Amino acid sequence: MTFDRRVKIAPSILSADFANFGAEIRAIEDQGADWVHVDVMDNHFVPNLTFGPPAVKAFRRHVKTVMDVHLMIAPVDPFIEAYAEAGADILTAHVEAGPHIHRTLQAIRGAGMKAGVALNPGTPAEAVAHVLDMADLVCVMTVNPGFGGQKFIDMTAKVRALRAMIGDRPVHIEIDGGVDTVTAPLVVAAGADVLVAGSAVFKGGSVEAPEVYGQNIAAIRKAAG
Ligand code: DX5
Ligand code: ZN
């Protein structure tokens, strides 16, 4: 993975057909996805449950781009090795998931992955000020995590603050939640470069009509400018 700040679209397979992940991953990649975003939820840190390391390992066989794994779980540290073995390229942990984000990011890099740190809407940018040299990505949640299809919460001031804090460091700013053709340009103008989108990519499409995914991805990319 080489670093650049071109806008990347990362469809979240939380909005895919859960009985057909392999074909869904191949479809979004064929239709222009830059990364594949995988939402891991534990029904503890967030009030929803998705999948764990064996499922993520199975997804890996279908991902040709970048597998971006977003952990909405607590604790994180006991599972880092399992997600490395599952083949995550980027592993993102929430700063709110435990008291030791510094140790967690160290452990993620130590396991050979890129390290991401996510911020809930109520958490200030300053929460990551002292770990920016240990992170490859900061994920700004623009919904309260747990579900796809929620309304965008405006975090552009936080994105601008992070962009200034990051400076020349090779750290991505990722936006997760409610990204569509209306909200994408706002966050990109504020300094974001990775756009996660679940419902806005998968809406209206299917593995039988994958061109709709392509149209949705292209529309977000065009709106982002
Ligand atoms: C929310 C997840 C998101 C979610 C985004 O907890 O982290 O990745 O799938 O879904 P949309 O794009 O539908 O808001
Ligand atoms: Zn996510």
CSV table of C-alpha atoms and ligand atoms in Angstrom, one decimal:
chain,number,residue,atom,x,y,z
A,1,MET,CA,0.0,0.0,0.0
A,2,THR,CA,1.5,3.3,-1.0
A,3,PHE,CA,0.2,6.5,0.5
A,4,ASP,CA,-1.6,9.2,-1.4
A,5,ARG,CA,-4.4,11.7,-0.6
A,6,ARG,CA,-6.5,11.1,-3.7
A,7,VAL,CA,-10.1,10.4,-2.8
A,8,LYS,CA,-10.8,6.8,-2.2
A,9,ILE,CA,-14.3,5.2,-2.0
A,10,ALA,CA,-14.5,2.3,0.5
A,11,PRO,CA,-17.9,0.6,0.2
A,12,SER,CA,-19.0,-0.9,3.5
A,13,ILE,CA,-20.2,-4.5,3.1
A,14,LEU,CA,-22.5,-4.0,6.0
A,15,SER,CA,-25.0,-3.0,3.3
A,16,ALA,CA,-24.2,-6.1,1.1
A,17,ASP,CA,-26.2,-9.3,0.9
A,18,PHE,CA,-25.0,-11.2,4.0
A,19,ALA,CA,-25.6,-14.5,2.2
A,20,ASN,CA,-23.4,-13.6,-0.7
A,21,PHE,CA,-20.3,-11.7,0.5
A,22,GLY,CA,-17.9,-13.2,-2.0
A,23,ALA,CA,-19.9,-12.1,-5.1
A,24,GLU,CA,-20.7,-8.7,-3.5
A,25,ILE,CA,-17.0,-8.0,-2.8
A,26,ARG,CA,-16.1,-8.9,-6.4
A,27,ALA,CA,-18.9,-6.8,-7.7
A,28,ILE,CA,-18.0,-3.6,-5.9
A,29,GLU,CA,-14.3,-4.0,-6.8
A,30,ASP,CA,-15.2,-4.6,-10.5
A,31,GLN,CA,-17.3,-1.5,-10.3
A,32,GLY,CA,-14.6,0.8,-9.0
A,33,ALA,CA,-14.3,0.5,-5.3
A,34,ASP,CA,-10.8,1.5,-4.0
A,35,TRP,CA,-11.0,-0.3,-0.7
A,36,VAL,CA,-13.4,-2.7,0.9
A,37,HIS,CA,-14.6,-1.6,4.4
A,38,VAL,CA,-15.5,-4.4,6.8
A,39,ASP,CA,-17.5,-3.4,9.9
A,40,VAL,CA,-16.9,-5.7,12.9
A,41,MET,CA,-19.4,-5.3,15.7
A,42,ASP,CA,-19.6,-7.1,19.0
A,43,ASN,CA,-23.0,-6.2,20.5
A,44,HIS,CA,-21.1,-4.7,23.4
A,45,PHE,CA,-19.2,-1.7,22.2
A,46,VAL,CA,-22.1,-1.1,19.8
A,47,PRO,CA,-25.6,-2.4,19.9
A,48,ASN,CA,-25.3,-4.7,16.9
A,49,LEU,CA,-23.5,-7.9,15.9
A,50,THR,CA,-21.9,-8.7,12.6
A,51,PHE,CA,-18.9,-11.1,12.0
A,52,GLY,CA,-15.6,-12.1,13.5
A,53,PRO,CA,-12.2,-13.3,12.4
A,54,PRO,CA,-13.2,-16.5,10.5
A,55,ALA,CA,-15.7,-14.6,8.3
A,56,VAL,CA,-13.2,-11.8,7.7
A,57,LYS,CA,-10.6,-14.4,6.7
A,58,ALA,CA,-13.1,-15.8,4.2
A,59,PHE,CA,-13.7,-12.3,2.8
A,60,ARG,CA,-10.0,-11.9,2.2
A,61,ARG,CA,-10.0,-14.5,-0.5
A,62,HIS,CA,-12.2,-12.2,-2.6
A,63,VAL,CA,-10.6,-8.8,-1.9
A,64,LYS,CA,-8.1,-7.7,-4.5
A,65,THR,CA,-7.7,-4.1,-3.3
A,66,VAL,CA,-7.4,-3.1,0.4
A,67,MET,CA,-9.2,-4.8,3.2
A,68,ASP,CA,-10.1,-2.0,5.7
A,69,VAL,CA,-11.3,-3.6,8.9
A,70,HIS,CA,-13.2,-1.3,11.3
A,71,LEU,CA,-13.4,-2.8,14.8
A,72,MET,CA,-16.4,-1.7,16.8
A,73,ILE,CA,-15.5,-4.1,19.7
A,74,ALA,CA,-14.1,-3.8,23.2
A,75,PRO,CA,-11.6,-5.0,24.2
A,76,VAL,CA,-9.5,-4.9,21.0
A,77,ASP,CA,-6.1,-6.2,22.0
A,78,PRO,CA,-6.9,-9.9,22.5
A,79,PHE,CA,-8.2,-10.0,18.9
A,80,ILE,CA,-5.4,-8.1,17.0
A,81,GLU,CA,-3.5,-11.2,16.1
A,82,ALA,CA,-6.6,-13.0,14.8
A,83,TYR,CA,-7.4,-10.1,12.4
A,84,ALA,CA,-3.8,-10.1,11.2
A,85,GLU,CA,-4.1,-13.8,10.4
A,86,ALA,CA,-7.5,-13.0,8.8
A,87,GLY,CA,-5.6,-10.8,6.4
A,88,ALA,CA,-6.6,-7.2,7.3
A,89,ASP,CA,-4.5,-4.6,5.6
A,90,ILE,CA,-5.7,-1.8,7.9
A,91,LEU,CA,-7.1,-2.5,11.3
A,92,THR,CA,-9.0,0.4,13.0
A,93,ALA,CA,-9.8,0.5,16.7
A,94,HIS,CA,-11.9,3.1,18.5
A,95,VAL,CA,-10.2,5.4,20.9
A,96,GLU,CA,-13.3,4.9,23.2
A,97,ALA,CA,-12.9,1.1,23.3
A,98,GLY,CA,-10.3,1.1,26.0
A,99,PRO,CA,-7.8,3.1,28.1
A,100,HIS,CA,-4.7,2.2,26.1
A,101,ILE,CA,-5.1,3.3,22.5
A,102,HIS,CA,-1.3,3.9,22.3
A,103,ARG,CA,-0.6,0.3,23.2
A,104,THR,CA,-3.3,-0.9,20.8
A,105,LEU,CA,-1.9,1.0,17.8
A,106,GLN,CA,1.6,-0.3,18.6
A,107,ALA,CA,0.2,-3.8,18.7
A,108,ILE,CA,-1.6,-3.4,15.4
A,109,ARG,CA,1.6,-2.2,13.6
A,110,GLY,CA,3.5,-4.8,15.5
A,111,ALA,CA,1.3,-7.5,13.9
A,112,GLY,CA,2.1,-6.2,10.5
A,113,MET,CA,-1.0,-4.1,9.7
A,114,LYS,CA,-1.6,-0.5,9.1
A,115,ALA,CA,-3.1,1.1,12.2
A,116,GLY,CA,-6.3,3.1,12.3
A,117,VAL,CA,-7.9,5.0,15.1
A,118,ALA,CA,-11.6,5.9,15.1
A,119,LEU,CA,-13.4,8.7,16.9
A,120,ASN,CA,-17.1,8.7,17.8
A,121,PRO,CA,-19.0,11.9,17.1
A,122,GLY,CA,-18.8,13.0,20.8
A,123,THR,CA,-15.0,12.5,21.0
A,124,PRO,CA,-12.8,15.5,20.2
A,125,ALA,CA,-10.0,15.5,17.6
A,126,GLU,CA,-7.5,16.1,20.5
A,127,ALA,CA,-8.0,12.6,21.7
A,128,VAL,CA,-5.6,11.4,18.9
A,129,ALA,CA,-3.1,14.3,19.2
A,130,HIS,CA,-0.4,12.1,20.8
A,131,VAL,CA,-0.8,9.0,18.7
A,132,LEU,CA,-0.6,10.6,15.2
A,133,ASP,CA,2.9,9.2,14.6
A,134,MET,CA,1.6,5.7,15.4
A,135,ALA,CA,-1.4,5.8,13.1
A,136,ASP,CA,-1.9,5.4,9.4
A,137,LEU,CA,-5.5,6.4,9.4
A,138,VAL,CA,-7.9,8.4,11.5
A,139,CYS,CA,-11.6,7.5,11.1
A,140,VAL,CA,-14.0,10.2,11.9
A,141,MET,CA,-17.5,8.8,12.6
A,142,THR,CA,-20.2,10.9,11.2
A,143,VAL,CA,-22.9,8.7,12.8
A,144,ASN,CA,-23.0,6.9,16.1
A,145,PRO,CA,-21.5,3.5,15.2
A,146,GLY,CA,-23.7,0.4,15.0
A,147,PHE,CA,-25.9,0.6,12.0
A,148,GLY,CA,-25.8,1.5,8.3
A,149,GLY,CA,-28.3,4.0,6.8
A,150,GLN,CA,-28.2,6.7,9.5
A,151,LYS,CA,-28.3,10.4,9.0
A,152,PHE,CA,-25.0,12.2,8.6
A,153,ILE,CA,-23.8,14.2,11.6
A,154,ASP,CA,-21.7,17.2,10.5
A,155,MET,CA,-18.1,16.7,11.8
A,156,THR,CA,-16.4,19.0,9.3
A,157,ALA,CA,-14.9,21.2,12.0
A,158,LYS,CA,-13.3,18.1,13.5
A,159,VAL,CA,-12.0,17.0,10.1
A,160,ARG,CA,-10.4,20.4,9.6
A,161,ALA,CA,-8.8,20.3,13.0
A,162,LEU,CA,-7.4,16.8,12.3
A,163,ARG,CA,-6.1,17.8,8.9
A,164,ALA,CA,-4.2,20.7,10.5
A,165,MET,CA,-2.9,18.4,13.3
A,166,ILE,CA,-1.8,15.7,10.8
A,167,GLY,CA,0.3,18.2,8.7
A,168,ASP,CA,2.7,16.3,6.5
A,169,ARG,CA,2.3,12.9,8.2
A,170,PRO,CA,1.2,10.1,5.9
A,171,VAL,CA,-2.1,9.6,7.7
A,172,HIS,CA,-5.4,9.2,6.0
A,173,ILE,CA,-8.6,10.9,7.2
A,174,GLU,CA,-11.5,8.5,6.7
A,175,ILE,CA,-15.2,9.4,7.0
A,176,ASP,CA,-17.7,6.8,8.1
A,177,GLY,CA,-21.4,7.2,8.2
A,178,GLY,CA,-24.0,8.9,6.0
A,179,VAL,CA,-21.7,9.6,3.2
A,180,ASP,CA,-23.5,10.3,-0.1
A,181,THR,CA,-23.3,12.7,-3.0
A,182,VAL,CA,-24.5,15.6,-0.8
A,183,THR,CA,-22.1,15.0,2.2
A,184,ALA,CA,-19.0,13.7,0.4
A,185,PRO,CA,-18.0,17.2,-1.0
A,186,LEU,CA,-18.3,18.7,2.5
A,187,VAL,CA,-15.9,16.3,4.1
A,188,VAL,CA,-13.4,16.2,1.2
A,189,ALA,CA,-13.3,20.0,1.3
A,190,ALA,CA,-12.5,19.8,5.0
A,191,GLY,CA,-9.6,17.4,4.3
A,192,ALA,CA,-10.9,13.9,4.2
A,193,ASP,CA,-9.5,11.4,1.6
A,194,VAL,CA,-11.2,8.1,2.3
A,195,LEU,CA,-15.0,7.9,2.1
A,196,VAL,CA,-16.8,4.9,3.5
A,197,ALA,CA,-20.2,4.4,2.1
A,198,GLY,CA,-22.7,1.6,2.7
A,199,SER,CA,-26.2,2.4,1.7
A,200,ALA,CA,-25.2,5.0,-0.8
A,201,VAL,CA,-23.1,2.4,-2.8
A,202,PHE,CA,-25.4,-0.6,-2.5
A,203,LYS,CA,-28.8,1.1,-2.9
A,204,GLY,CA,-30.7,0.0,-6.0
A,205,GLY,CA,-28.0,-2.6,-7.0
A,206,SER,CA,-27.3,-6.3,-6.6
A,207,VAL,CA,-24.8,-8.8,-7.8
A,208,GLU,CA,-27.3,-9.3,-10.7
A,209,ALA,CA,-27.3,-5.5,-11.4
A,210,PRO,CA,-23.7,-4.6,-10.4
A,211,GLU,CA,-23.6,-1.6,-12.8
A,212,VAL,CA,-25.8,0.3,-10.3
A,213,TYR,CA,-22.9,-0.1,-7.7
A,214,GLY,CA,-20.7,1.4,-10.4
A,215,GLN,CA,-23.0,4.3,-11.0
A,216,ASN,CA,-23.3,5.0,-7.3
A,217,ILE,CA,-19.5,4.9,-6.7
A,218,ALA,CA,-18.9,7.1,-9.7
A,219,ALA,CA,-21.6,9.6,-8.5
A,220,ILE,CA,-19.9,9.9,-5.0
A,221,ARG,CA,-16.5,10.3,-6.6
A,222,LYS,CA,-17.7,13.0,-9.0
A,223,ALA,CA,-19.5,14.9,-6.2
A,224,ALA,CA,-16.4,14.7,-4.0
A,225,GLY,CA,-14.5,16.5,-6.8
B,1,DX5,C1,-21.5,2.3,11.1
B,1,DX5,C2,-20.5,1.6,10.2
B,1,DX5,C3,-20.5,2.2,8.8
B,1,DX5,C4,-21.7,2.0,8.1
B,1,DX5,C5,-21.9,3.1,7.1
B,1,DX5,O1,-21.4,1.8,12.4
B,1,DX5,O2,-19.2,1.8,10.8
B,1,DX5,O3,-19.3,1.7,8.1
B,1,DX5,O4,-21.8,0.8,7.4
B,1,DX5,O5,-23.1,3.0,6.5
B,1,DX5,P1,-23.8,4.1,5.7
B,1,DX5,O6,-22.9,4.5,4.6
B,1,DX5,O7,-25.1,3.5,5.3
B,1,DX5,O8,-24.1,5.2,6.7
B,2,ZN,ZN,-17.3,1.4,9.5
